[in-house]
CSV table of C-alpha atoms in Angstrom, one decimal:
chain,number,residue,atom,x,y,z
A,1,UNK,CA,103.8,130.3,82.0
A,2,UNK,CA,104.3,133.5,83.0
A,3,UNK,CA,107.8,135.0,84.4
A,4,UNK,CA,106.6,134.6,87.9
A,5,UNK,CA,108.5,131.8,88.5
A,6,UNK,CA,109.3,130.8,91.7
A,7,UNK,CA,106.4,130.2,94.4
A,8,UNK,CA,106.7,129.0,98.0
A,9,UNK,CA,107.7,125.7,99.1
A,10,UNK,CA,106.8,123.2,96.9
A,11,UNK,CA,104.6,121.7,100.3
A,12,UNK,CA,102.7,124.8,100.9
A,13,UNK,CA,99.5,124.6,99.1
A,14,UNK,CA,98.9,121.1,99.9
A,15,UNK,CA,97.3,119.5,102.6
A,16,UNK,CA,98.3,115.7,101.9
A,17,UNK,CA,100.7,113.7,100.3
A,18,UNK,CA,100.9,110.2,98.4
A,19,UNK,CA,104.0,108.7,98.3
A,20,UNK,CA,105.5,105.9,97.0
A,21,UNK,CA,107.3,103.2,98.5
A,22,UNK,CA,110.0,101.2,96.6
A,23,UNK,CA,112.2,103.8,95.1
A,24,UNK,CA,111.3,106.9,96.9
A,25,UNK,CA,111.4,105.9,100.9
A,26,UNK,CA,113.1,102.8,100.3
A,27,UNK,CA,115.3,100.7,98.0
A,28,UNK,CA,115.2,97.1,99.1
A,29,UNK,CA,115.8,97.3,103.0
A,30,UNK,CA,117.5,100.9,103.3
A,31,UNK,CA,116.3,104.2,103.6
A,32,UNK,CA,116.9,106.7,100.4
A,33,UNK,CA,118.4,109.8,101.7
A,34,UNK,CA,116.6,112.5,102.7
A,35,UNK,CA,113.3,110.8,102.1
A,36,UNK,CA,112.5,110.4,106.2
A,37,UNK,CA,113.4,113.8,107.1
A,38,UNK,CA,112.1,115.5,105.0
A,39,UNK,CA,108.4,113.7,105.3
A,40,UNK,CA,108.8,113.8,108.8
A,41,UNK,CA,109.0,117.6,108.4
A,42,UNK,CA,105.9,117.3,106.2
A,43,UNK,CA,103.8,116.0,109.4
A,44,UNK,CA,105.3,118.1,112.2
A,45,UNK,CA,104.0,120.9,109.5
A,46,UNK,CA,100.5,119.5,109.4
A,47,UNK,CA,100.4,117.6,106.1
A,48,UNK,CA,99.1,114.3,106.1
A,49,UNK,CA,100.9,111.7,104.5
A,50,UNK,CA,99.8,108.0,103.4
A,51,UNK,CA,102.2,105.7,101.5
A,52,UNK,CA,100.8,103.9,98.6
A,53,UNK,CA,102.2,101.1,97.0
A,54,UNK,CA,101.4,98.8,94.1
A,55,UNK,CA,103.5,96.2,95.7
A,56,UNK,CA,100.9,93.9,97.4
A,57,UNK,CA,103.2,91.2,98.8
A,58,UNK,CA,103.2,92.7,102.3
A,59,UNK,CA,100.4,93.2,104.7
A,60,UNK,CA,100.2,96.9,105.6
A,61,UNK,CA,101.2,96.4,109.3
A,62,UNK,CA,104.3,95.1,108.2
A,63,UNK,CA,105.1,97.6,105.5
A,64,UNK,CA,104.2,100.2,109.0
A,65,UNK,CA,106.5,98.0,110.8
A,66,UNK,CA,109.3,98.8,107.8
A,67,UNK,CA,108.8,102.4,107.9
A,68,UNK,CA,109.3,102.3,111.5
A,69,UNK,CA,112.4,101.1,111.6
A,70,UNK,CA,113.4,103.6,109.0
A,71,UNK,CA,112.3,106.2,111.8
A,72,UNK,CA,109.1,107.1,110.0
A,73,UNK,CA,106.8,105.9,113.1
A,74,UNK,CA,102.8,105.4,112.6
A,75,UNK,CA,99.3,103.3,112.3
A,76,UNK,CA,99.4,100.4,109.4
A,77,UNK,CA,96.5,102.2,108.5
A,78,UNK,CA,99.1,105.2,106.7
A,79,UNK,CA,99.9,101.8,104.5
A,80,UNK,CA,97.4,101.9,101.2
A,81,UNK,CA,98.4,98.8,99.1
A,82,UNK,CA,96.9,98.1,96.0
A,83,UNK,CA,95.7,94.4,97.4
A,84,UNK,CA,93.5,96.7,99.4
A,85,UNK,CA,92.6,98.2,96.6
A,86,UNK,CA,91.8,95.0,94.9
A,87,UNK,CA,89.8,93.3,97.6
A,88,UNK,CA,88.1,96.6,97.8
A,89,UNK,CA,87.0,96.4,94.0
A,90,UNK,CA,85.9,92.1,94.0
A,91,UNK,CA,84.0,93.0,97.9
A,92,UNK,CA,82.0,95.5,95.7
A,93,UNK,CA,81.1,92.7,92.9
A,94,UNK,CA,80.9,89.7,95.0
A,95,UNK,CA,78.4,88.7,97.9
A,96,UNK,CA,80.4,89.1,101.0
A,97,UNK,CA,82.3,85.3,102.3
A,98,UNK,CA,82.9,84.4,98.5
A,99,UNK,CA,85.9,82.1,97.9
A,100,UNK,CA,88.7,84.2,96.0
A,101,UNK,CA,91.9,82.9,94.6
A,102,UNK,CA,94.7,84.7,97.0
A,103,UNK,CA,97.8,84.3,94.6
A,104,UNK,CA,100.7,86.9,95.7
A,105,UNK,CA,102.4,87.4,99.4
A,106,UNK,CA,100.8,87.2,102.2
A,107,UNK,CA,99.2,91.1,101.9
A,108,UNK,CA,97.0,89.4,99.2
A,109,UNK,CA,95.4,87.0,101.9
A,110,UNK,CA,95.0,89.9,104.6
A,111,UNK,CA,93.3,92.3,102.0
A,112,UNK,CA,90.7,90.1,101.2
A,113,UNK,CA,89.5,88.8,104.3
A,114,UNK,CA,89.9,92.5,105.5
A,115,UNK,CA,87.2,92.9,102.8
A,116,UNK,CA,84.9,90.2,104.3
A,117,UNK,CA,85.7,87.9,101.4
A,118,UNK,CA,87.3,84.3,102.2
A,119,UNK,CA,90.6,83.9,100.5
A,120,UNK,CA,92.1,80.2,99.0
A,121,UNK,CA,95.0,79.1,98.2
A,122,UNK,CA,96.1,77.7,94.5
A,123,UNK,CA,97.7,74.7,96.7
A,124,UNK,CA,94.4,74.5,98.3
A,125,UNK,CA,92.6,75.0,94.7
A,126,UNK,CA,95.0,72.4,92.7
A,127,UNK,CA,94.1,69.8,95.1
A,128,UNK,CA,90.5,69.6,95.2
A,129,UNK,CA,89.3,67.5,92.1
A,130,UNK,CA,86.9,69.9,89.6
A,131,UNK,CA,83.9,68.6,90.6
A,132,UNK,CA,84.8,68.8,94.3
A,133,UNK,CA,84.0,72.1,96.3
A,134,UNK,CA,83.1,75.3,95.1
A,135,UNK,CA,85.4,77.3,92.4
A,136,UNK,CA,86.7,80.7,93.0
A,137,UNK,CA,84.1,83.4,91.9
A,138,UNK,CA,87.3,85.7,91.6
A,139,UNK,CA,91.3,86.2,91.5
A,140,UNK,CA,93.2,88.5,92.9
A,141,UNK,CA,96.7,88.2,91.8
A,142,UNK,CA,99.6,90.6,93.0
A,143,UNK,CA,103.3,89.8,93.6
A,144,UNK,CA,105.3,87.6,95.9
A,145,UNK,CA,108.5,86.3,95.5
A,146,UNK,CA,107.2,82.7,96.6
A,147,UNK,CA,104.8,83.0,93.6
A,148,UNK,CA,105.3,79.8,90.6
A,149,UNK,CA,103.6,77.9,88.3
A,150,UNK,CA,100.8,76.9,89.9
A,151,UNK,CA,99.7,79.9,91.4
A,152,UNK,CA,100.0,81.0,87.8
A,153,UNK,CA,98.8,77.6,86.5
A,154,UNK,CA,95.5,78.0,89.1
A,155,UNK,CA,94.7,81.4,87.5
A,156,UNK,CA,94.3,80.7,84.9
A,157,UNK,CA,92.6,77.9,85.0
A,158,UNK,CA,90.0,80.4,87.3
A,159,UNK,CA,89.6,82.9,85.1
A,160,UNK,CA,89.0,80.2,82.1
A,161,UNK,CA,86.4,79.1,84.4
A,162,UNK,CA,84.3,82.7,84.2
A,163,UNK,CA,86.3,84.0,87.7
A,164,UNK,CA,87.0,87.6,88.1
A,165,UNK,CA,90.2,87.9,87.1
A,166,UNK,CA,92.2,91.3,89.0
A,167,UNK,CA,95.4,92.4,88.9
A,168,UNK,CA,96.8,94.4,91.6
A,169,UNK,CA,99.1,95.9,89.3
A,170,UNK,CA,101.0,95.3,86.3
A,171,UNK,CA,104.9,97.1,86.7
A,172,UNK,CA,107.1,94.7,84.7
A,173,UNK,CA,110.1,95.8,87.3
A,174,UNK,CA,110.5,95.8,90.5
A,175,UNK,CA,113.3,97.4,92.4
A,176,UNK,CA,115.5,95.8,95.0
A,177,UNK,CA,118.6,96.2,96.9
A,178,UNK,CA,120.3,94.0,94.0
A,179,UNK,CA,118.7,95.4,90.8
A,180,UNK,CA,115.8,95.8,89.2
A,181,UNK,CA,113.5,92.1,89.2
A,182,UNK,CA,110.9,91.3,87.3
A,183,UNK,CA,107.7,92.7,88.4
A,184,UNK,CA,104.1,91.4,88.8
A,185,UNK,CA,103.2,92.6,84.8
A,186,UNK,CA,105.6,89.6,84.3
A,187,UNK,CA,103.5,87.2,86.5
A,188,UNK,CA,100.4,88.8,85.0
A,189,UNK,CA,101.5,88.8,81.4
A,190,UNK,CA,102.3,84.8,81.7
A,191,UNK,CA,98.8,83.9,82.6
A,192,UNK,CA,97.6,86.1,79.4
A,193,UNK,CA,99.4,84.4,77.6
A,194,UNK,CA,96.8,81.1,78.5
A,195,UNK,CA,93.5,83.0,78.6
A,196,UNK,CA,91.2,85.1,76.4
A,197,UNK,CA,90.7,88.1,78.8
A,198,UNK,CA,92.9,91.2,80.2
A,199,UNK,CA,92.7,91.2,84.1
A,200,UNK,CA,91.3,94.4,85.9
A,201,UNK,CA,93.7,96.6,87.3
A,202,UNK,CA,93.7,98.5,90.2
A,203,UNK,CA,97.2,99.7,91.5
A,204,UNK,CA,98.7,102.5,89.5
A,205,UNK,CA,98.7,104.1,86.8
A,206,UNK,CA,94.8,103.1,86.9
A,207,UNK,CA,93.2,105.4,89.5
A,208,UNK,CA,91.6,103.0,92.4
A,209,UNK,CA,94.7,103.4,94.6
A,210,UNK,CA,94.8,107.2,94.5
A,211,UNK,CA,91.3,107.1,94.9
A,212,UNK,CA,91.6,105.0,97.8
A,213,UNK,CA,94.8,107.1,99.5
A,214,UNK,CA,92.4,110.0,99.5
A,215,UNK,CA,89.9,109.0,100.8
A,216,UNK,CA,92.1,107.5,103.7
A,217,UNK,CA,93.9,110.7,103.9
A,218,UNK,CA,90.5,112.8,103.9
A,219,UNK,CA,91.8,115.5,101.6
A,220,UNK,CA,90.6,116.4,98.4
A,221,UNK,CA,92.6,115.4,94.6
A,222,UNK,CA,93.2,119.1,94.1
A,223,UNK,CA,95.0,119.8,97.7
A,224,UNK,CA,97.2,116.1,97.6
A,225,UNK,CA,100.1,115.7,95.8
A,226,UNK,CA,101.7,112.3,94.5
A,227,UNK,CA,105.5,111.9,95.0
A,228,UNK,CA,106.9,109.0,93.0
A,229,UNK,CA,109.8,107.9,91.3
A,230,UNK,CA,107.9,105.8,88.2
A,231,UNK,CA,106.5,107.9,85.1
A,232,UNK,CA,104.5,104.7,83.7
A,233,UNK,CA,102.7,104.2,87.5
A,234,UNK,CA,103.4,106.7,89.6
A,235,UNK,CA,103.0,109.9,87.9
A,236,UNK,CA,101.0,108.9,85.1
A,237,UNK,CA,98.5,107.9,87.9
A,238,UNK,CA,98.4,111.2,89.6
A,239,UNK,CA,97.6,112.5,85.8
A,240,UNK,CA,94.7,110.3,85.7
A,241,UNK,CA,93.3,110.8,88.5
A,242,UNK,CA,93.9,115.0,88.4
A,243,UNK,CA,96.8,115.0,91.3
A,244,UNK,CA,99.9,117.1,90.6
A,245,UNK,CA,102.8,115.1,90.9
A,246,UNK,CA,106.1,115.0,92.0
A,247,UNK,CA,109.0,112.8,90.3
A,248,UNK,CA,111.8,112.4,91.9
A,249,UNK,CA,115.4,110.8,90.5
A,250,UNK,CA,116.9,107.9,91.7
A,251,UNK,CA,114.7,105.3,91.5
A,252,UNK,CA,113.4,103.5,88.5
A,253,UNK,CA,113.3,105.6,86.1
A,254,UNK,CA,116.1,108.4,85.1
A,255,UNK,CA,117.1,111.8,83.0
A,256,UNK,CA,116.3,109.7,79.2
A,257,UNK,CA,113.0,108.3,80.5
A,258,UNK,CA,111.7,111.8,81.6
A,259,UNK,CA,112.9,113.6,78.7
A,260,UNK,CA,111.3,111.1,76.2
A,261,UNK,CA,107.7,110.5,78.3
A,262,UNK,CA,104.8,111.3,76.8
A,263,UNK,CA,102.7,114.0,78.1
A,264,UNK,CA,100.4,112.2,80.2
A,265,UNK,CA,103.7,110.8,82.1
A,266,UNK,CA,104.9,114.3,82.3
A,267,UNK,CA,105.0,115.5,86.5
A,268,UNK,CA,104.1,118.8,87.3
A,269,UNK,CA,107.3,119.0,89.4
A,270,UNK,CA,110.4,117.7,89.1
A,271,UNK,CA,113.5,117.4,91.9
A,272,UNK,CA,116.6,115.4,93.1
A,273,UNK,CA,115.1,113.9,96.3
A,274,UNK,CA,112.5,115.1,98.9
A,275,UNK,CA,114.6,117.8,100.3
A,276,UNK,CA,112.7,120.1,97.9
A,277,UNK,CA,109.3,119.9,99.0
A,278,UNK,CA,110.8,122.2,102.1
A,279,UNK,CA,112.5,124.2,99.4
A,280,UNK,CA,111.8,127.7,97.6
A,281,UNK,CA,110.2,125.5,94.4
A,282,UNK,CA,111.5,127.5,91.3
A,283,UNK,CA,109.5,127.0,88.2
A,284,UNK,CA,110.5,127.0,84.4
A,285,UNK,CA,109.0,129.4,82.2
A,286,UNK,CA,109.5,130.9,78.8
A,287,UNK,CA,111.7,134.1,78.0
A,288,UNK,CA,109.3,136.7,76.5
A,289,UNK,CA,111.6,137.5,73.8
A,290,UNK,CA,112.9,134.5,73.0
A,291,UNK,CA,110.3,131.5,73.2
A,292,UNK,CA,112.7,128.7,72.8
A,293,UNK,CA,114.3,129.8,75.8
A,294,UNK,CA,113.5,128.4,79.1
A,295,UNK,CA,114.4,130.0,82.4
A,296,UNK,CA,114.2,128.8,85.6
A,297,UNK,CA,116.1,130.1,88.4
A,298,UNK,CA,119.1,131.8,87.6
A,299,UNK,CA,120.0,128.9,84.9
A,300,UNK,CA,118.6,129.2,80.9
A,301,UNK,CA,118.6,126.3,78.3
A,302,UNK,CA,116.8,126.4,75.1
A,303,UNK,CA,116.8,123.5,72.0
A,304,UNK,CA,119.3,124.7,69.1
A,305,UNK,CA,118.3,124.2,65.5
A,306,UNK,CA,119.7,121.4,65.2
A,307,UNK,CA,118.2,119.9,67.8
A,308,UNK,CA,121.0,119.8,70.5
A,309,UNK,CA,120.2,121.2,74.4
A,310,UNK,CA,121.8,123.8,75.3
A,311,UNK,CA,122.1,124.4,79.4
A,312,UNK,CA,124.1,127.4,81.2
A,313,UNK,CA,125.9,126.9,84.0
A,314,UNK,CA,124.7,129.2,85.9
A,315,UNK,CA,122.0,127.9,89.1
A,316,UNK,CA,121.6,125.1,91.2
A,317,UNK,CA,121.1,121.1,89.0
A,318,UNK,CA,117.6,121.5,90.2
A,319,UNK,CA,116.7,124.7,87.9
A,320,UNK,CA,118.9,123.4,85.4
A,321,UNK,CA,117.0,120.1,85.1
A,322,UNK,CA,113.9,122.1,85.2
A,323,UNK,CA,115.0,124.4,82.7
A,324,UNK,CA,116.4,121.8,80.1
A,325,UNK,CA,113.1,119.0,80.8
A,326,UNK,CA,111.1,122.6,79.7
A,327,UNK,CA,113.1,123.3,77.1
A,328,UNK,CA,113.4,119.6,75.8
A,329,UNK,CA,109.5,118.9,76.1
A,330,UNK,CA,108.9,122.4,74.5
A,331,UNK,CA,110.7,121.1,70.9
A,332,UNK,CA,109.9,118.1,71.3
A,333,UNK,CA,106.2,118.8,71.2
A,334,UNK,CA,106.8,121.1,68.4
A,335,UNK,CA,108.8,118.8,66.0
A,336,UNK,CA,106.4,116.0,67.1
A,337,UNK,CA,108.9,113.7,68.1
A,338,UNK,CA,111.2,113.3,71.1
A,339,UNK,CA,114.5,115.2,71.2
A,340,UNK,CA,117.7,113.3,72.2
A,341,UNK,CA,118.5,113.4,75.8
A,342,UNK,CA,121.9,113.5,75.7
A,343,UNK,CA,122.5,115.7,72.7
A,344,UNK,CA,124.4,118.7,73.0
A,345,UNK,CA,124.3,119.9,76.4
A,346,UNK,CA,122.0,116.8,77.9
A,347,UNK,CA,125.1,114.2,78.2
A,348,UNK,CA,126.9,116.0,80.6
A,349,UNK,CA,123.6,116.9,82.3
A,350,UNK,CA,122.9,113.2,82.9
A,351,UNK,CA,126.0,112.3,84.4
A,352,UNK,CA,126.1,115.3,86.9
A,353,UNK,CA,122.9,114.1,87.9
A,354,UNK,CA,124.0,110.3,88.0
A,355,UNK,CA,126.7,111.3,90.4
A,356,UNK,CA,124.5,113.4,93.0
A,357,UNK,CA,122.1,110.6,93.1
A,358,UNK,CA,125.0,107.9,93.5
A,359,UNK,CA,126.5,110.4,96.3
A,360,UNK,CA,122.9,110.4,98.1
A,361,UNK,CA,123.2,106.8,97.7
């Protein structure tokens, strides 16, 4: 990277946005700070947004009806869950009306008879004696928090049977206004554990729901970029499917996780919260004389010999995070293994960024 380092705002340059929900917009019921402002001023510039998901428990209108309460107003059709997603992908392998196990929230249901295909329940399924009615050609499984054991039972026993077996996605957290809950990969990894197959997945990191949130938004991969606050879904879905990408603390995962991730979960940008798409985006790069130092902004770190960060204090935590992540990722590739987050310099780094996120908070 050369020493031009700082371009525009981080916005200008693209013409759409996917963002994610849980984490990013939301946490539980409440708006993250920042987040609805700063998107709104996304649209009143021009930029289309959609919000993608990976949660599929709720129907898109009420995910809409979520977002408008959180003063982001608009269509269900700005809502791209990966139950769309997965109807979208058994619609395109099975004759149209086919019966489809529907395990999940009630998003699951909608998504599939959106699709044209005619959705059952595994109360419904459990019922019926095996010789009675006709079997599922297909399962789409995604979370709900009224899921149990025979929804998970009734998969299985489906894709035993020869069903399709799809996973909306497979994130083994989910966040909440409590804590973090076991995700869907949970649900999904129990009924592995009573079959011979892996499920197809569609929601993110696996490309389908990008794929799909362009095409909604009408933009191309190169001109859209993915906000998210996951490196394992979010971002490293955006790599996959050639979208720059935006991580952003605060949410699932923090300063360790980014610092360790391998390079496919590495985002092109990196910020606090969402204020900085509307910000001056400064951008690390390497000092000419020195190639272990990083400089972004008016701060500087660089990796010492024995392996510890060092971070000036000089510039705002934004171009200090930017400078050490270069700086960590930099050595870290070189040595072939990870360096230590909060070695040297790095510990004191986390904890000033733990305490503007808990202040946002």
């Amino acid at each position: 990277m050369s020493a031009a380092s700082t371009r525009g705002s981080l916005i200008e340059g693209f013409d759409g946005i996917v963002c994610d929900l849980d984490g990013v917009i939301y946490r539980g019921h409440d708006g993250i700070p920042h987040a609805v402002e700063s998107l709104l001023s996304a649209l009143s510039s021009g930029v289309r947004v959609v919000y993608a998901t990976n949660n599929a428990s709720r129907s898109p209108a009420e995910v809409a009806a979520h977002l408008d309460s959180l003063g982001l107003p608009g269509p269900g059709s700005r809502v791209v869950t990966s139950a769309q997603a997965g109807a979208s992908y058994v619609a395109q392998r099975c004759p149209r009306g086919s019966r489809v196990l529907a395990v999940g929230g009630p998003g699951v249901s909608l998504a599939l008879q959106e699709a044209g295909l005619l959705p059952v329940s595994a109360r419904a399924t459990s019922a019926q004696s095996p010789r009675s009615g006709e079997p599922p050609v297909a399962v789409l499984q995604g979370y709900g928090a009224q899921v149990d054991w025979t929804d998970l039972a009734e998969t299985a026993y489906a894709v035993q049977a020869g069903a399709l077996w799809v996973a909306t996605n497979i994130d083994s957290t989910l966040p909440t206004d409590k804590g973090v809950a076991p995700g869907n990969g949970a649900l999904v990894g129990a009924v592995r554990q009573a079959v011979n197959v892996d499920p197809v997945v569609v929601g993110k990191p696996h490309t389908p729901l990008y794929e799909l949130s362009v095409s909604v938004l009408g933009t191309s991969i190169e001109a859209t970029l993915a906000i998210g606050d996951r490196l394992d879904t979010d971002i490293m879905g955006a790599t996959a499917a050639g979208m720059d990408s935006l991580f952003v603390f605060g949410g699932v995962h923090g300063w360790a996780d980014v610092v360790c991730a391998q390079q496919a979960a590495r985002p092109r940008f990196v910020a606090t919260d969402l204020r900085s798409l509307h910000l001056v985006y400064a951008e690390p790069f390497q000092d000419i004389q020195d190639a272990s130092r990083w400089l972004c902004g008016e701060a500087q770190a660089w990796v010492s010999a024995r392996g510890e960060l060092v971070v000036s204090q000089t510039g705002a935590l934004n171009e200090r995070l930017r400078a050490a992540l270069a700086a960590l990722w930099h050595a870290g590739d070189a040595r072939g293994r990870p360096m230590d987050p909060l070695g040297g310099d790095g510990a004191a780094l986390s904890d000033e960024l733990e305490m503007a996120v808990a202040h946002h908070r």
